[in-house]
Amino acid sequence: DQIDMAANLLIFCTFIVNKISTLPADLDKLVNLERLDLSNNRLTKLEAPIAALGNLRTLILNNNPLSTSYYTT
């Protein structure tokens, strides 16, 4: 469908100041994503879907209350 086609084309995504506290489970559908900006949200940890983004080159997490061990599986 058109949403899946758009997800395959998306290479840059920004979710700045959206009060996001958890990442969506289907984030891994953005297979061509190269840059993801999640600045100024409420993330305390990163979930497994972020690891599935094989083309991701830039991940911006400024101003999130991430804990010291912020990656969980």
JSON list of N, CA and C in Angstrom, two decimals:
[
{"chain": "A", "resi": 1, "resn": "ASP", "atom": "N", "xyz": [0.82, -1.18, 0.00]},
{"chain": "A", "resi": 1, "resn": "ASP", "atom": "CA", "xyz": [0.00, 0.00, 0.00]},
{"chain": "A", "resi": 1, "resn": "ASP", "atom": "C", "xyz": [0.87, 1.25, 0.00]},
{"chain": "A", "resi": 2, "resn": "GLN", "atom": "N", "xyz": [0.26, 2.43, -0.08]},
{"chain": "A", "resi": 2, "resn": "GLN", "atom": "CA", "xyz": [1.00, 3.68, -0.22]},
{"chain": "A", "resi": 2, "resn": "GLN", "atom": "C", "xyz": [1.83, 4.02, 1.00]},
{"chain": "A", "resi": 3, "resn": "ILE", "atom": "N", "xyz": [1.37, 3.67, 2.18]},
{"chain": "A", "resi": 3, "resn": "ILE", "atom": "CA", "xyz": [2.14, 3.95, 3.40]},
{"chain": "A", "resi": 3, "resn": "ILE", "atom": "C", "xyz": [3.42, 3.13, 3.41]},
{"chain": "A", "resi": 4, "resn": "ASP", "atom": "N", "xyz": [3.35, 1.86, 3.04]},
{"chain": "A", "resi": 4, "resn": "ASP", "atom": "CA", "xyz": [4.55, 1.03, 2.96]},
{"chain": "A", "resi": 4, "resn": "ASP", "atom": "C", "xyz": [5.52, 1.57, 1.92]},
{"chain": "A", "resi": 5, "resn": "MET", "atom": "N", "xyz": [5.00, 2.03, 0.78]},
{"chain": "A", "resi": 5, "resn": "MET", "atom": "CA", "xyz": [5.86, 2.60, -0.25]},
{"chain": "A", "resi": 5, "resn": "MET", "atom": "C", "xyz": [6.55, 3.86, 0.27]},
{"chain": "A", "resi": 6, "resn": "ALA", "atom": "N", "xyz": [5.82, 4.71, 0.97]},
{"chain": "A", "resi": 6, "resn": "ALA", "atom": "CA", "xyz": [6.41, 5.93, 1.54]},
{"chain": "A", "resi": 6, "resn": "ALA", "atom": "C", "xyz": [7.46, 5.58, 2.57]},
{"chain": "A", "resi": 7, "resn": "ALA", "atom": "N", "xyz": [7.22, 4.57, 3.38]},
{"chain": "A", "resi": 7, "resn": "ALA", "atom": "CA", "xyz": [8.19, 4.14, 4.40]},
{"chain": "A", "resi": 7, "resn": "ALA", "atom": "C", "xyz": [9.49, 3.70, 3.74]},
{"chain": "A", "resi": 8, "resn": "ASN", "atom": "N", "xyz": [9.41, 3.07, 2.58]},
{"chain": "A", "resi": 8, "resn": "ASN", "atom": "CA", "xyz": [10.60, 2.62, 1.87]},
{"chain": "A", "resi": 8, "resn": "ASN", "atom": "C", "xyz": [11.39, 3.78, 1.28]},
{"chain": "A", "resi": 9, "resn": "LEU", "atom": "N", "xyz": [10.75, 4.90, 1.03]},
{"chain": "A", "resi": 9, "resn": "LEU", "atom": "CA", "xyz": [11.40, 6.06, 0.43]},
{"chain": "A", "resi": 9, "resn": "LEU", "atom": "C", "xyz": [11.97, 7.03, 1.46]},
{"chain": "A", "resi": 10, "resn": "LEU", "atom": "N", "xyz": [11.48, 6.98, 2.68]},
{"chain": "A", "resi": 10, "resn": "LEU", "atom": "CA", "xyz": [11.86, 7.93, 3.72]},
{"chain": "A", "resi": 10, "resn": "LEU", "atom": "C", "xyz": [13.31, 7.72, 4.15]},
{"chain": "A", "resi": 11, "resn": "ILE", "atom": "N", "xyz": [14.14, 8.79, 4.05]},
{"chain": "A", "resi": 11, "resn": "ILE", "atom": "CA", "xyz": [15.53, 8.68, 4.49]},
{"chain": "A", "resi": 11, "resn": "ILE", "atom": "C", "xyz": [15.84, 9.63, 5.66]},
{"chain": "A", "resi": 12, "resn": "PHE", "atom": "N", "xyz": [14.97, 10.60, 5.91]},
{"chain": "A", "resi": 12, "resn": "PHE", "atom": "CA", "xyz": [15.17, 11.53, 7.01]},
{"chain": "A", "resi": 12, "resn": "PHE", "atom": "C", "xyz": [13.85, 11.71, 7.74]},
{"chain": "A", "resi": 13, "resn": "CYS", "atom": "N", "xyz": [13.89, 11.63, 9.05]},
{"chain": "A", "resi": 13, "resn": "CYS", "atom": "CA", "xyz": [12.67, 11.78, 9.84]},
{"chain": "A", "resi": 13, "resn": "CYS", "atom": "C", "xyz": [13.00, 12.57, 11.11]},
{"chain": "A", "resi": 14, "resn": "THR", "atom": "N", "xyz": [12.13, 13.51, 11.43]},
{"chain": "A", "resi": 14, "resn": "THR", "atom": "CA", "xyz": [12.34, 14.29, 12.63]},
{"chain": "A", "resi": 14, "resn": "THR", "atom": "C", "xyz": [11.07, 14.29, 13.49]},
{"chain": "A", "resi": 15, "resn": "PHE", "atom": "N", "xyz": [11.28, 14.01, 14.77]},
{"chain": "A", "resi": 15, "resn": "PHE", "atom": "CA", "xyz": [10.20, 14.02, 15.75]},
{"chain": "A", "resi": 15, "resn": "PHE", "atom": "C", "xyz": [10.62, 14.90, 16.92]},
{"chain": "A", "resi": 16, "resn": "ILE", "atom": "N", "xyz": [10.88, 16.15, 16.65]},
{"chain": "A", "resi": 16, "resn": "ILE", "atom": "CA", "xyz": [11.40, 17.08, 17.66]},
{"chain": "A", "resi": 16, "resn": "ILE", "atom": "C", "xyz": [10.23, 17.63, 18.49]},
{"chain": "A", "resi": 17, "resn": "VAL", "atom": "N", "xyz": [10.40, 17.63, 19.81]},
{"chain": "A", "resi": 17, "resn": "VAL", "atom": "CA", "xyz": [9.45, 18.19, 20.77]},
{"chain": "A", "resi": 17, "resn": "VAL", "atom": "C", "xyz": [8.06, 17.58, 20.58]},
{"chain": "A", "resi": 18, "resn": "ASN", "atom": "N", "xyz": [7.99, 16.26, 20.70]},
{"chain": "A", "resi": 18, "resn": "ASN", "atom": "CA", "xyz": [6.70, 15.57, 20.57]},
{"chain": "A", "resi": 18, "resn": "ASN", "atom": "C", "xyz": [6.31, 14.80, 21.81]},
{"chain": "A", "resi": 19, "resn": "LYS", "atom": "N", "xyz": [7.07, 14.94, 22.89]},
{"chain": "A", "resi": 19, "resn": "LYS", "atom": "CA", "xyz": [6.78, 14.26, 24.15]},
{"chain": "A", "resi": 19, "resn": "LYS", "atom": "C", "xyz": [6.77, 12.74, 24.00]},
{"chain": "A", "resi": 20, "resn": "ILE", "atom": "N", "xyz": [7.57, 12.23, 23.08]},
{"chain": "A", "resi": 20, "resn": "ILE", "atom": "CA", "xyz": [7.66, 10.79, 22.84]},
{"chain": "A", "resi": 20, "resn": "ILE", "atom": "C", "xyz": [8.42, 10.14, 24.00]},
{"chain": "A", "resi": 21, "resn": "SER", "atom": "N", "xyz": [7.84, 9.12, 24.59]},
{"chain": "A", "resi": 21, "resn": "SER", "atom": "CA", "xyz": [8.52, 8.41, 25.69]},
{"chain": "A", "resi": 21, "resn": "SER", "atom": "C", "xyz": [8.95, 7.00, 25.29]},
{"chain": "A", "resi": 22, "resn": "THR", "atom": "N", "xyz": [8.33, 6.46, 24.26]},
{"chain": "A", "resi": 22, "resn": "THR", "atom": "CA", "xyz": [8.74, 5.15, 23.73]},
{"chain": "A", "resi": 22, "resn": "THR", "atom": "C", "xyz": [8.70, 5.19, 22.21]},
{"chain": "A", "resi": 23, "resn": "LEU", "atom": "N", "xyz": [9.55, 4.38, 21.61]},
{"chain": "A", "resi": 23, "resn": "LEU", "atom": "CA", "xyz": [9.58, 4.31, 20.15]},
{"chain": "A", "resi": 23, "resn": "LEU", "atom": "C", "xyz": [8.53, 3.34, 19.65]},
{"chain": "A", "resi": 24, "resn": "PRO", "atom": "N", "xyz": [7.92, 3.62, 18.51]},
{"chain": "A", "resi": 24, "resn": "PRO", "atom": "CA", "xyz": [6.93, 2.70, 17.97]},
{"chain": "A", "resi": 24, "resn": "PRO", "atom": "C", "xyz": [7.57, 1.38, 17.56]},
{"chain": "A", "resi": 25, "resn": "ALA", "atom": "N", "xyz": [6.88, 0.28, 17.78]},
{"chain": "A", "resi": 25, "resn": "ALA", "atom": "CA", "xyz": [7.42, -1.04, 17.46]},
{"chain": "A", "resi": 25, "resn": "ALA", "atom": "C", "xyz": [7.66, -1.22, 15.98]},
{"chain": "A", "resi": 26, "resn": "ASP", "atom": "N", "xyz": [6.90, -0.53, 15.15]},
{"chain": "A", "resi": 26, "resn": "ASP", "atom": "CA", "xyz": [7.05, -0.69, 13.71]},
{"chain": "A", "resi": 26, "resn": "ASP", "atom": "C", "xyz": [8.04, 0.30, 13.09]},
{"chain": "A", "resi": 27, "resn": "LEU", "atom": "N", "xyz": [8.85, 0.93, 13.92]},
{"chain": "A", "resi": 27, "resn": "LEU", "atom": "CA", "xyz": [9.89, 1.83, 13.43]},
{"chain": "A", "resi": 27, "resn": "LEU", "atom": "C", "xyz": [10.83, 1.11, 12.47]},
{"chain": "A", "resi": 28, "resn": "ASP", "atom": "N", "xyz": [11.02, -0.19, 12.67]},
{"chain": "A", "resi": 28, "resn": "ASP", "atom": "CA", "xyz": [11.94, -0.96, 11.82]},
{"chain": "A", "resi": 28, "resn": "ASP", "atom": "C", "xyz": [11.45, -1.08, 10.38]},
{"chain": "A", "resi": 29, "resn": "LYS", "atom": "N", "xyz": [10.23, -0.63, 10.08]},
{"chain": "A", "resi": 29, "resn": "LYS", "atom": "CA", "xyz": [9.74, -0.63, 8.70]},
{"chain": "A", "resi": 29, "resn": "LYS", "atom": "C", "xyz": [10.38, 0.47, 7.86]},
{"chain": "A", "resi": 30, "resn": "LEU", "atom": "N", "xyz": [11.02, 1.41, 8.51]},
{"chain": "A", "resi": 30, "resn": "LEU", "atom": "CA", "xyz": [11.69, 2.51, 7.80]},
{"chain": "A", "resi": 30, "resn": "LEU", "atom": "C", "xyz": [13.09, 2.06, 7.39]},
{"chain": "A", "resi": 31, "resn": "VAL", "atom": "N", "xyz": [13.13, 1.08, 6.50]},
{"chain": "A", "resi": 31, "resn": "VAL", "atom": "CA", "xyz": [14.38, 0.38, 6.17]},
{"chain": "A", "resi": 31, "resn": "VAL", "atom": "C", "xyz": [15.45, 1.25, 5.53]},
{"chain": "A", "resi": 32, "resn": "ASN", "atom": "N", "xyz": [15.07, 2.35, 4.89]},
{"chain": "A", "resi": 32, "resn": "ASN", "atom": "CA", "xyz": [16.06, 3.21, 4.24]},
{"chain": "A", "resi": 32, "resn": "ASN", "atom": "C", "xyz": [16.38, 4.46, 5.04]},
{"chain": "A", "resi": 33, "resn": "LEU", "atom": "N", "xyz": [15.88, 4.53, 6.25]},
{"chain": "A", "resi": 33, "resn": "LEU", "atom": "CA", "xyz": [16.10, 5.71, 7.09]},
{"chain": "A", "resi": 33, "resn": "LEU", "atom": "C", "xyz": [17.59, 5.87, 7.38]},
{"chain": "A", "resi": 34, "resn": "GLU", "atom": "N", "xyz": [18.12, 7.06, 7.09]},
{"chain": "A", "resi": 34, "resn": "GLU", "atom": "CA", "xyz": [19.53, 7.35, 7.32]},
{"chain": "A", "resi": 34, "resn": "GLU", "atom": "C", "xyz": [19.74, 8.33, 8.47]},
{"chain": "A", "resi": 35, "resn": "ARG", "atom": "N", "xyz": [18.75, 9.15, 8.74]},
{"chain": "A", "resi": 35, "resn": "ARG", "atom": "CA", "xyz": [18.88, 10.17, 9.79]},
{"chain": "A", "resi": 35, "resn": "ARG", "atom": "C", "xyz": [17.58, 10.25, 10.57]},
{"chain": "A", "resi": 36, "resn": "LEU", "atom": "N", "xyz": [17.69, 10.17, 11.88]},
{"chain": "A", "resi": 36, "resn": "LEU", "atom": "CA", "xyz": [16.52, 10.23, 12.76]},
{"chain": "A", "resi": 36, "resn": "LEU", "atom": "C", "xyz": [16.81, 11.21, 13.89]},
{"chain": "A", "resi": 37, "resn": "ASP", "atom": "N", "xyz": [15.98, 12.21, 13.99]},
{"chain": "A", "resi": 37, "resn": "ASP", "atom": "CA", "xyz": [16.13, 13.23, 15.03]},
{"chain": "A", "resi": 37, "resn": "ASP", "atom": "C", "xyz": [14.98, 13.11, 16.02]},
{"chain": "A", "resi": 38, "resn": "LEU", "atom": "N", "xyz": [15.33, 12.72, 17.23]},
{"chain": "A", "resi": 38, "resn": "LEU", "atom": "CA", "xyz": [14.35, 12.55, 18.31]},
{"chain": "A", "resi": 38, "resn": "LEU", "atom": "C", "xyz": [14.61, 13.53, 19.45]},
{"chain": "A", "resi": 39, "resn": "SER", "atom": "N", "xyz": [15.17, 14.66, 19.12]},
{"chain": "A", "resi": 39, "resn": "SER", "atom": "CA", "xyz": [15.54, 15.66, 20.13]},
{"chain": "A", "resi": 39, "resn": "SER", "atom": "C", "xyz": [14.33, 16.18, 20.89]},
{"chain": "A", "resi": 40, "resn": "ASN", "atom": "N", "xyz": [14.58, 16.54, 22.14]},
{"chain": "A", "resi": 40, "resn": "ASN", "atom": "CA", "xyz": [13.58, 17.21, 22.99]},
{"chain": "A", "resi": 40, "resn": "ASN", "atom": "C", "xyz": [12.31, 16.39, 23.16]},
{"chain": "A", "resi": 41, "resn": "ASN", "atom": "N", "xyz": [12.48, 15.16, 23.53]},
{"chain": "A", "resi": 41, "resn": "ASN", "atom": "CA", "xyz": [11.35, 14.29, 23.84]},
{"chain": "A", "resi": 41, "resn": "ASN", "atom": "C", "xyz": [11.50, 13.75, 25.25]},
{"chain": "A", "resi": 42, "resn": "ARG", "atom": "N", "xyz": [10.88, 12.63, 25.54]},
{"chain": "A", "resi": 42, "resn": "ARG", "atom": "CA", "xyz": [10.92, 12.05, 26.88]},
{"chain": "A", "resi": 42, "resn": "ARG", "atom": "C", "xyz": [11.46, 10.63, 26.88]},
{"chain": "A", "resi": 43, "resn": "LEU", "atom": "N", "xyz": [12.37, 10.34, 25.96]},
{"chain": "A", "resi": 43, "resn": "LEU", "atom": "CA", "xyz": [12.93, 8.99, 25.88]},
{"chain": "A", "resi": 43, "resn": "LEU", "atom": "C", "xyz": [13.89, 8.75, 27.04]},
{"chain": "A", "resi": 44, "resn": "THR", "atom": "N", "xyz": [13.71, 7.63, 27.71]},
{"chain": "A", "resi": 44, "resn": "THR", "atom": "CA", "xyz": [14.62, 7.24, 28.79]},
{"chain": "A", "resi": 44, "resn": "THR", "atom": "C", "xyz": [15.48, 6.05, 28.39]},
{"chain": "A", "resi": 45, "resn": "LYS", "atom": "N", "xyz": [15.07, 5.37, 27.31]},
{"chain": "A", "resi": 45, "resn": "LYS", "atom": "CA", "xyz": [15.83, 4.22, 26.79]},
{"chain": "A", "resi": 45, "resn": "LYS", "atom": "C", "xyz": [15.50, 4.03, 25.32]},
{"chain": "A", "resi": 46, "resn": "LEU", "atom": "N", "xyz": [16.34, 3.28, 24.64]},
{"chain": "A", "resi": 46, "resn": "LEU", "atom": "CA", "xyz": [16.10, 2.95, 23.25]},
{"chain": "A", "resi": 46, "resn": "LEU", "atom": "C", "xyz": [15.74, 1.47, 23.15]},
{"chain": "A", "resi": 47, "resn": "GLU", "atom": "N", "xyz": [14.67, 1.19, 22.46]},
{"chain": "A", "resi": 47, "resn": "GLU", "atom": "CA", "xyz": [14.22, -0.18, 22.32]},
{"chain": "A", "resi": 47, "resn": "GLU", "atom": "C", "xyz": [14.82, -0.82, 21.06]},
{"chain": "A", "resi": 48, "resn": "ALA", "atom": "N", "xyz": [14.63, -2.13, 20.93]},
{"chain": "A", "resi": 48, "resn": "ALA", "atom": "CA", "xyz": [15.20, -2.92, 19.85]},
{"chain": "A", "resi": 48, "resn": "ALA", "atom": "C", "xyz": [14.91, -2.41, 18.44]},
{"chain": "A", "resi": 49, "resn": "PRO", "atom": "N", "xyz": [13.74, -1.83, 18.13]},
{"chain": "A", "resi": 49, "resn": "PRO", "atom": "CA", "xyz": [13.50, -1.41, 16.74]},
{"chain": "A", "resi": 49, "resn": "PRO", "atom": "C", "xyz": [14.58, -0.48, 16.18]},
{"chain": "A", "resi": 50, "resn": "ILE", "atom": "N", "xyz": [15.23, 0.28, 17.04]},
{"chain": "A", "resi": 50, "resn": "ILE", "atom": "CA", "xyz": [16.27, 1.20, 16.56]},
{"chain": "A", "resi": 50, "resn": "ILE", "atom": "C", "xyz": [17.46, 0.42, 16.00]},
{"chain": "A", "resi": 51, "resn": "ALA", "atom": "N", "xyz": [17.74, -0.74, 16.57]},
{"chain": "A", "resi": 51, "resn": "ALA", "atom": "CA", "xyz": [18.87, -1.56, 16.11]},
{"chain": "A", "resi": 51, "resn": "ALA", "atom": "C", "xyz": [18.60, -2.17, 14.74]},
{"chain": "A", "resi": 52, "resn": "ALA", "atom": "N", "xyz": [17.36, -2.28, 14.35]},
{"chain": "A", "resi": 52, "resn": "ALA", "atom": "CA", "xyz": [17.00, -2.88, 13.07]},
{"chain": "A", "resi": 52, "resn": "ALA", "atom": "C", "xyz": [17.15, -1.91, 11.89]},
{"chain": "A", "resi": 53, "resn": "LEU", "atom": "N", "xyz": [17.44, -0.66, 12.17]},
{"chain": "A", "resi": 53, "resn": "LEU", "atom": "CA", "xyz": [17.58, 0.34, 11.12]},
{"chain": "A", "resi": 53, "resn": "LEU", "atom": "C", "xyz": [19.00, 0.29, 10.56]},
{"chain": "A", "resi": 54, "resn": "GLY", "atom": "N", "xyz": [19.22, -0.64, 9.65]},
{"chain": "A", "resi": 54, "resn": "GLY", "atom": "CA", "xyz": [20.55, -0.92, 9.13]},
{"chain": "A", "resi": 54, "resn": "GLY", "atom": "C", "xyz": [21.20, 0.21, 8.36]},
{"chain": "A", "resi": 55, "resn": "ASN", "atom": "N", "xyz": [20.41, 1.13, 7.80]},
{"chain": "A", "resi": 55, "resn": "ASN", "atom": "CA", "xyz": [20.96, 2.25, 7.04]},
{"chain": "A", "resi": 55, "resn": "ASN", "atom": "C", "xyz": [21.11, 3.52, 7.87]},
{"chain": "A", "resi": 56, "resn": "LEU", "atom": "N", "xyz": [20.71, 3.47, 9.13]},
{"chain": "A", "resi": 56, "resn": "LEU", "atom": "CA", "xyz": [20.75, 4.65, 9.99]},
{"chain": "A", "resi": 56, "resn": "LEU", "atom": "C", "xyz": [22.20, 5.07, 10.22]},
{"chain": "A", "resi": 57, "resn": "ARG", "atom": "N", "xyz": [22.51, 6.30, 9.86]},
{"chain": "A", "resi": 57, "resn": "ARG", "atom": "CA", "xyz": [23.87, 6.84, 10.03]},
{"chain": "A", "resi": 57, "resn": "ARG", "atom": "C", "xyz": [23.92, 7.93, 11.10]},
{"chain": "A", "resi": 58, "resn": "THR", "atom": "N", "xyz": [22.80, 8.62, 11.30]},
{"chain": "A", "resi": 58, "resn": "THR", "atom": "CA", "xyz": [22.76, 9.72, 12.26]},
{"chain": "A", "resi": 58, "resn": "THR", "atom": "C", "xyz": [21.53, 9.56, 13.14]},
{"chain": "A", "resi": 59, "resn": "LEU", "atom": "N", "xyz": [21.78, 9.52, 14.43]},
{"chain": "A", "resi": 59, "resn": "LEU", "atom": "CA", "xyz": [20.71, 9.44, 15.42]},
{"chain": "A", "resi": 59, "resn": "LEU", "atom": "C", "xyz": [20.92, 10.58, 16.41]},
{"chain": "A", "resi": 60, "resn": "ILE", "atom": "N", "xyz": [19.98, 11.50, 16.47]},
{"chain": "A", "resi": 60, "resn": "ILE", "atom": "CA", "xyz": [20.10, 12.68, 17.32]},
{"chain": "A", "resi": 60, "resn": "ILE", "atom": "C", "xyz": [19.12, 12.53, 18.48]},
{"chain": "A", "resi": 61, "resn": "LEU", "atom": "N", "xyz": [19.67, 12.55, 19.69]},
{"chain": "A", "resi": 61, "resn": "LEU", "atom": "CA", "xyz": [18.88, 12.31, 20.90]},
{"chain": "A", "resi": 61, "resn": "LEU", "atom": "C", "xyz": [19.02, 13.45, 21.93]},
{"chain": "A", "resi": 62, "resn": "ASN", "atom": "N", "xyz": [19.40, 14.61, 21.49]},
{"chain": "A", "resi": 62, "resn": "ASN", "atom": "CA", "xyz": [19.61, 15.74, 22.40]},
{"chain": "A", "resi": 62, "resn": "ASN", "atom": "C", "xyz": [18.38, 15.99, 23.28]},
{"chain": "A", "resi": 63, "resn": "ASN", "atom": "N", "xyz": [18.65, 16.31, 24.52]},
{"chain": "A", "resi": 63, "resn": "ASN", "atom": "CA", "xyz": [17.62, 16.73, 25.48]},
{"chain": "A", "resi": 63, "resn": "ASN", "atom": "C", "xyz": [16.52, 15.69, 25.70]},
{"chain": "A", "resi": 64, "resn": "ASN", "atom": "N", "xyz": [16.94, 14.47, 25.90]},
{"chain": "A", "resi": 64, "resn": "ASN", "atom": "CA", "xyz": [16.07, 13.38, 26.34]},
{"chain": "A", "resi": 64, "resn": "ASN", "atom": "C", "xyz": [16.62, 12.89, 27.68]},
{"chain": "A", "resi": 65, "resn": "PRO", "atom": "N", "xyz": [15.78, 12.48, 28.60]},
{"chain": "A", "resi": 65, "resn": "PRO", "atom": "CA", "xyz": [16.27, 12.00, 29.90]},
{"chain": "A", "resi": 65, "resn": "PRO", "atom": "C", "xyz": [16.75, 10.55, 29.84]},
{"chain": "A", "resi": 66, "resn": "LEU", "atom": "N", "xyz": [17.69, 10.26, 28.93]},
{"chain": "A", "resi": 66, "resn": "LEU", "atom": "CA", "xyz": [18.20, 8.90, 28.78]},
{"chain": "A", "resi": 66, "resn": "LEU", "atom": "C", "xyz": [19.00, 8.49, 30.00]},
{"chain": "A", "resi": 67, "resn": "SER", "atom": "N", "xyz": [18.84, 7.24, 30.41]},
{"chain": "A", "resi": 67, "resn": "SER", "atom": "CA", "xyz": [19.62, 6.72, 31.52]},
{"chain": "A", "resi": 67, "resn": "SER", "atom": "C", "xyz": [21.01, 6.34, 31.00]},
{"chain": "A", "resi": 68, "resn": "THR", "atom": "N", "xyz": [21.92, 6.02, 31.90]},
{"chain": "A", "resi": 68, "resn": "THR", "atom": "CA", "xyz": [23.28, 5.68, 31.52]},
{"chain": "A", "resi": 68, "resn": "THR", "atom": "C", "xyz": [23.30, 4.47, 30.59]},
{"chain": "A", "resi": 69, "resn": "SER", "atom": "N", "xyz": [22.55, 3.44, 30.91]},
{"chain": "A", "resi": 69, "resn": "SER", "atom": "CA", "xyz": [22.45, 2.28, 30.03]},
{"chain": "A", "resi": 69, "resn": "SER", "atom": "C", "xyz": [21.13, 2.38, 29.28]},
{"chain": "A", "resi": 70, "resn": "TYR", "atom": "N", "xyz": [21.12, 3.15, 28.22]},
{"chain": "A", "resi": 70, "resn": "TYR", "atom": "CA", "xyz": [19.87, 3.51, 27.56]},
{"chain": "A", "resi": 70, "resn": "TYR", "atom": "C", "xyz": [19.43, 2.57, 26.46]},
{"chain": "A", "resi": 71, "resn": "TYR", "atom": "N", "xyz": [20.20, 1.55, 26.12]},
{"chain": "A", "resi": 71, "resn": "TYR", "atom": "CA", "xyz": [19.77, 0.61, 25.09]},
{"chain": "A", "resi": 71, "resn": "TYR", "atom": "C", "xyz": [19.32, -0.69, 25.74]},
{"chain": "A", "resi": 72, "resn": "THR", "atom": "N", "xyz": [18.11, -1.12, 25.42]},
{"chain": "A", "resi": 72, "resn": "THR", "atom": "CA", "xyz": [17.59, -2.38, 25.96]},
{"chain": "A", "resi": 72, "resn": "THR", "atom": "C", "xyz": [17.19, -3.27, 24.80]},
{"chain": "A", "resi": 73, "resn": "THR", "atom": "N", "xyz": [17.23, -4.57, 25.04]},
{"chain": "A", "resi": 73, "resn": "THR", "atom": "CA", "xyz": [16.81, -5.52, 24.00]},
{"chain": "A", "resi": 73, "resn": "THR", "atom": "C", "xyz": [15.54, -6.22, 24.42]}
]
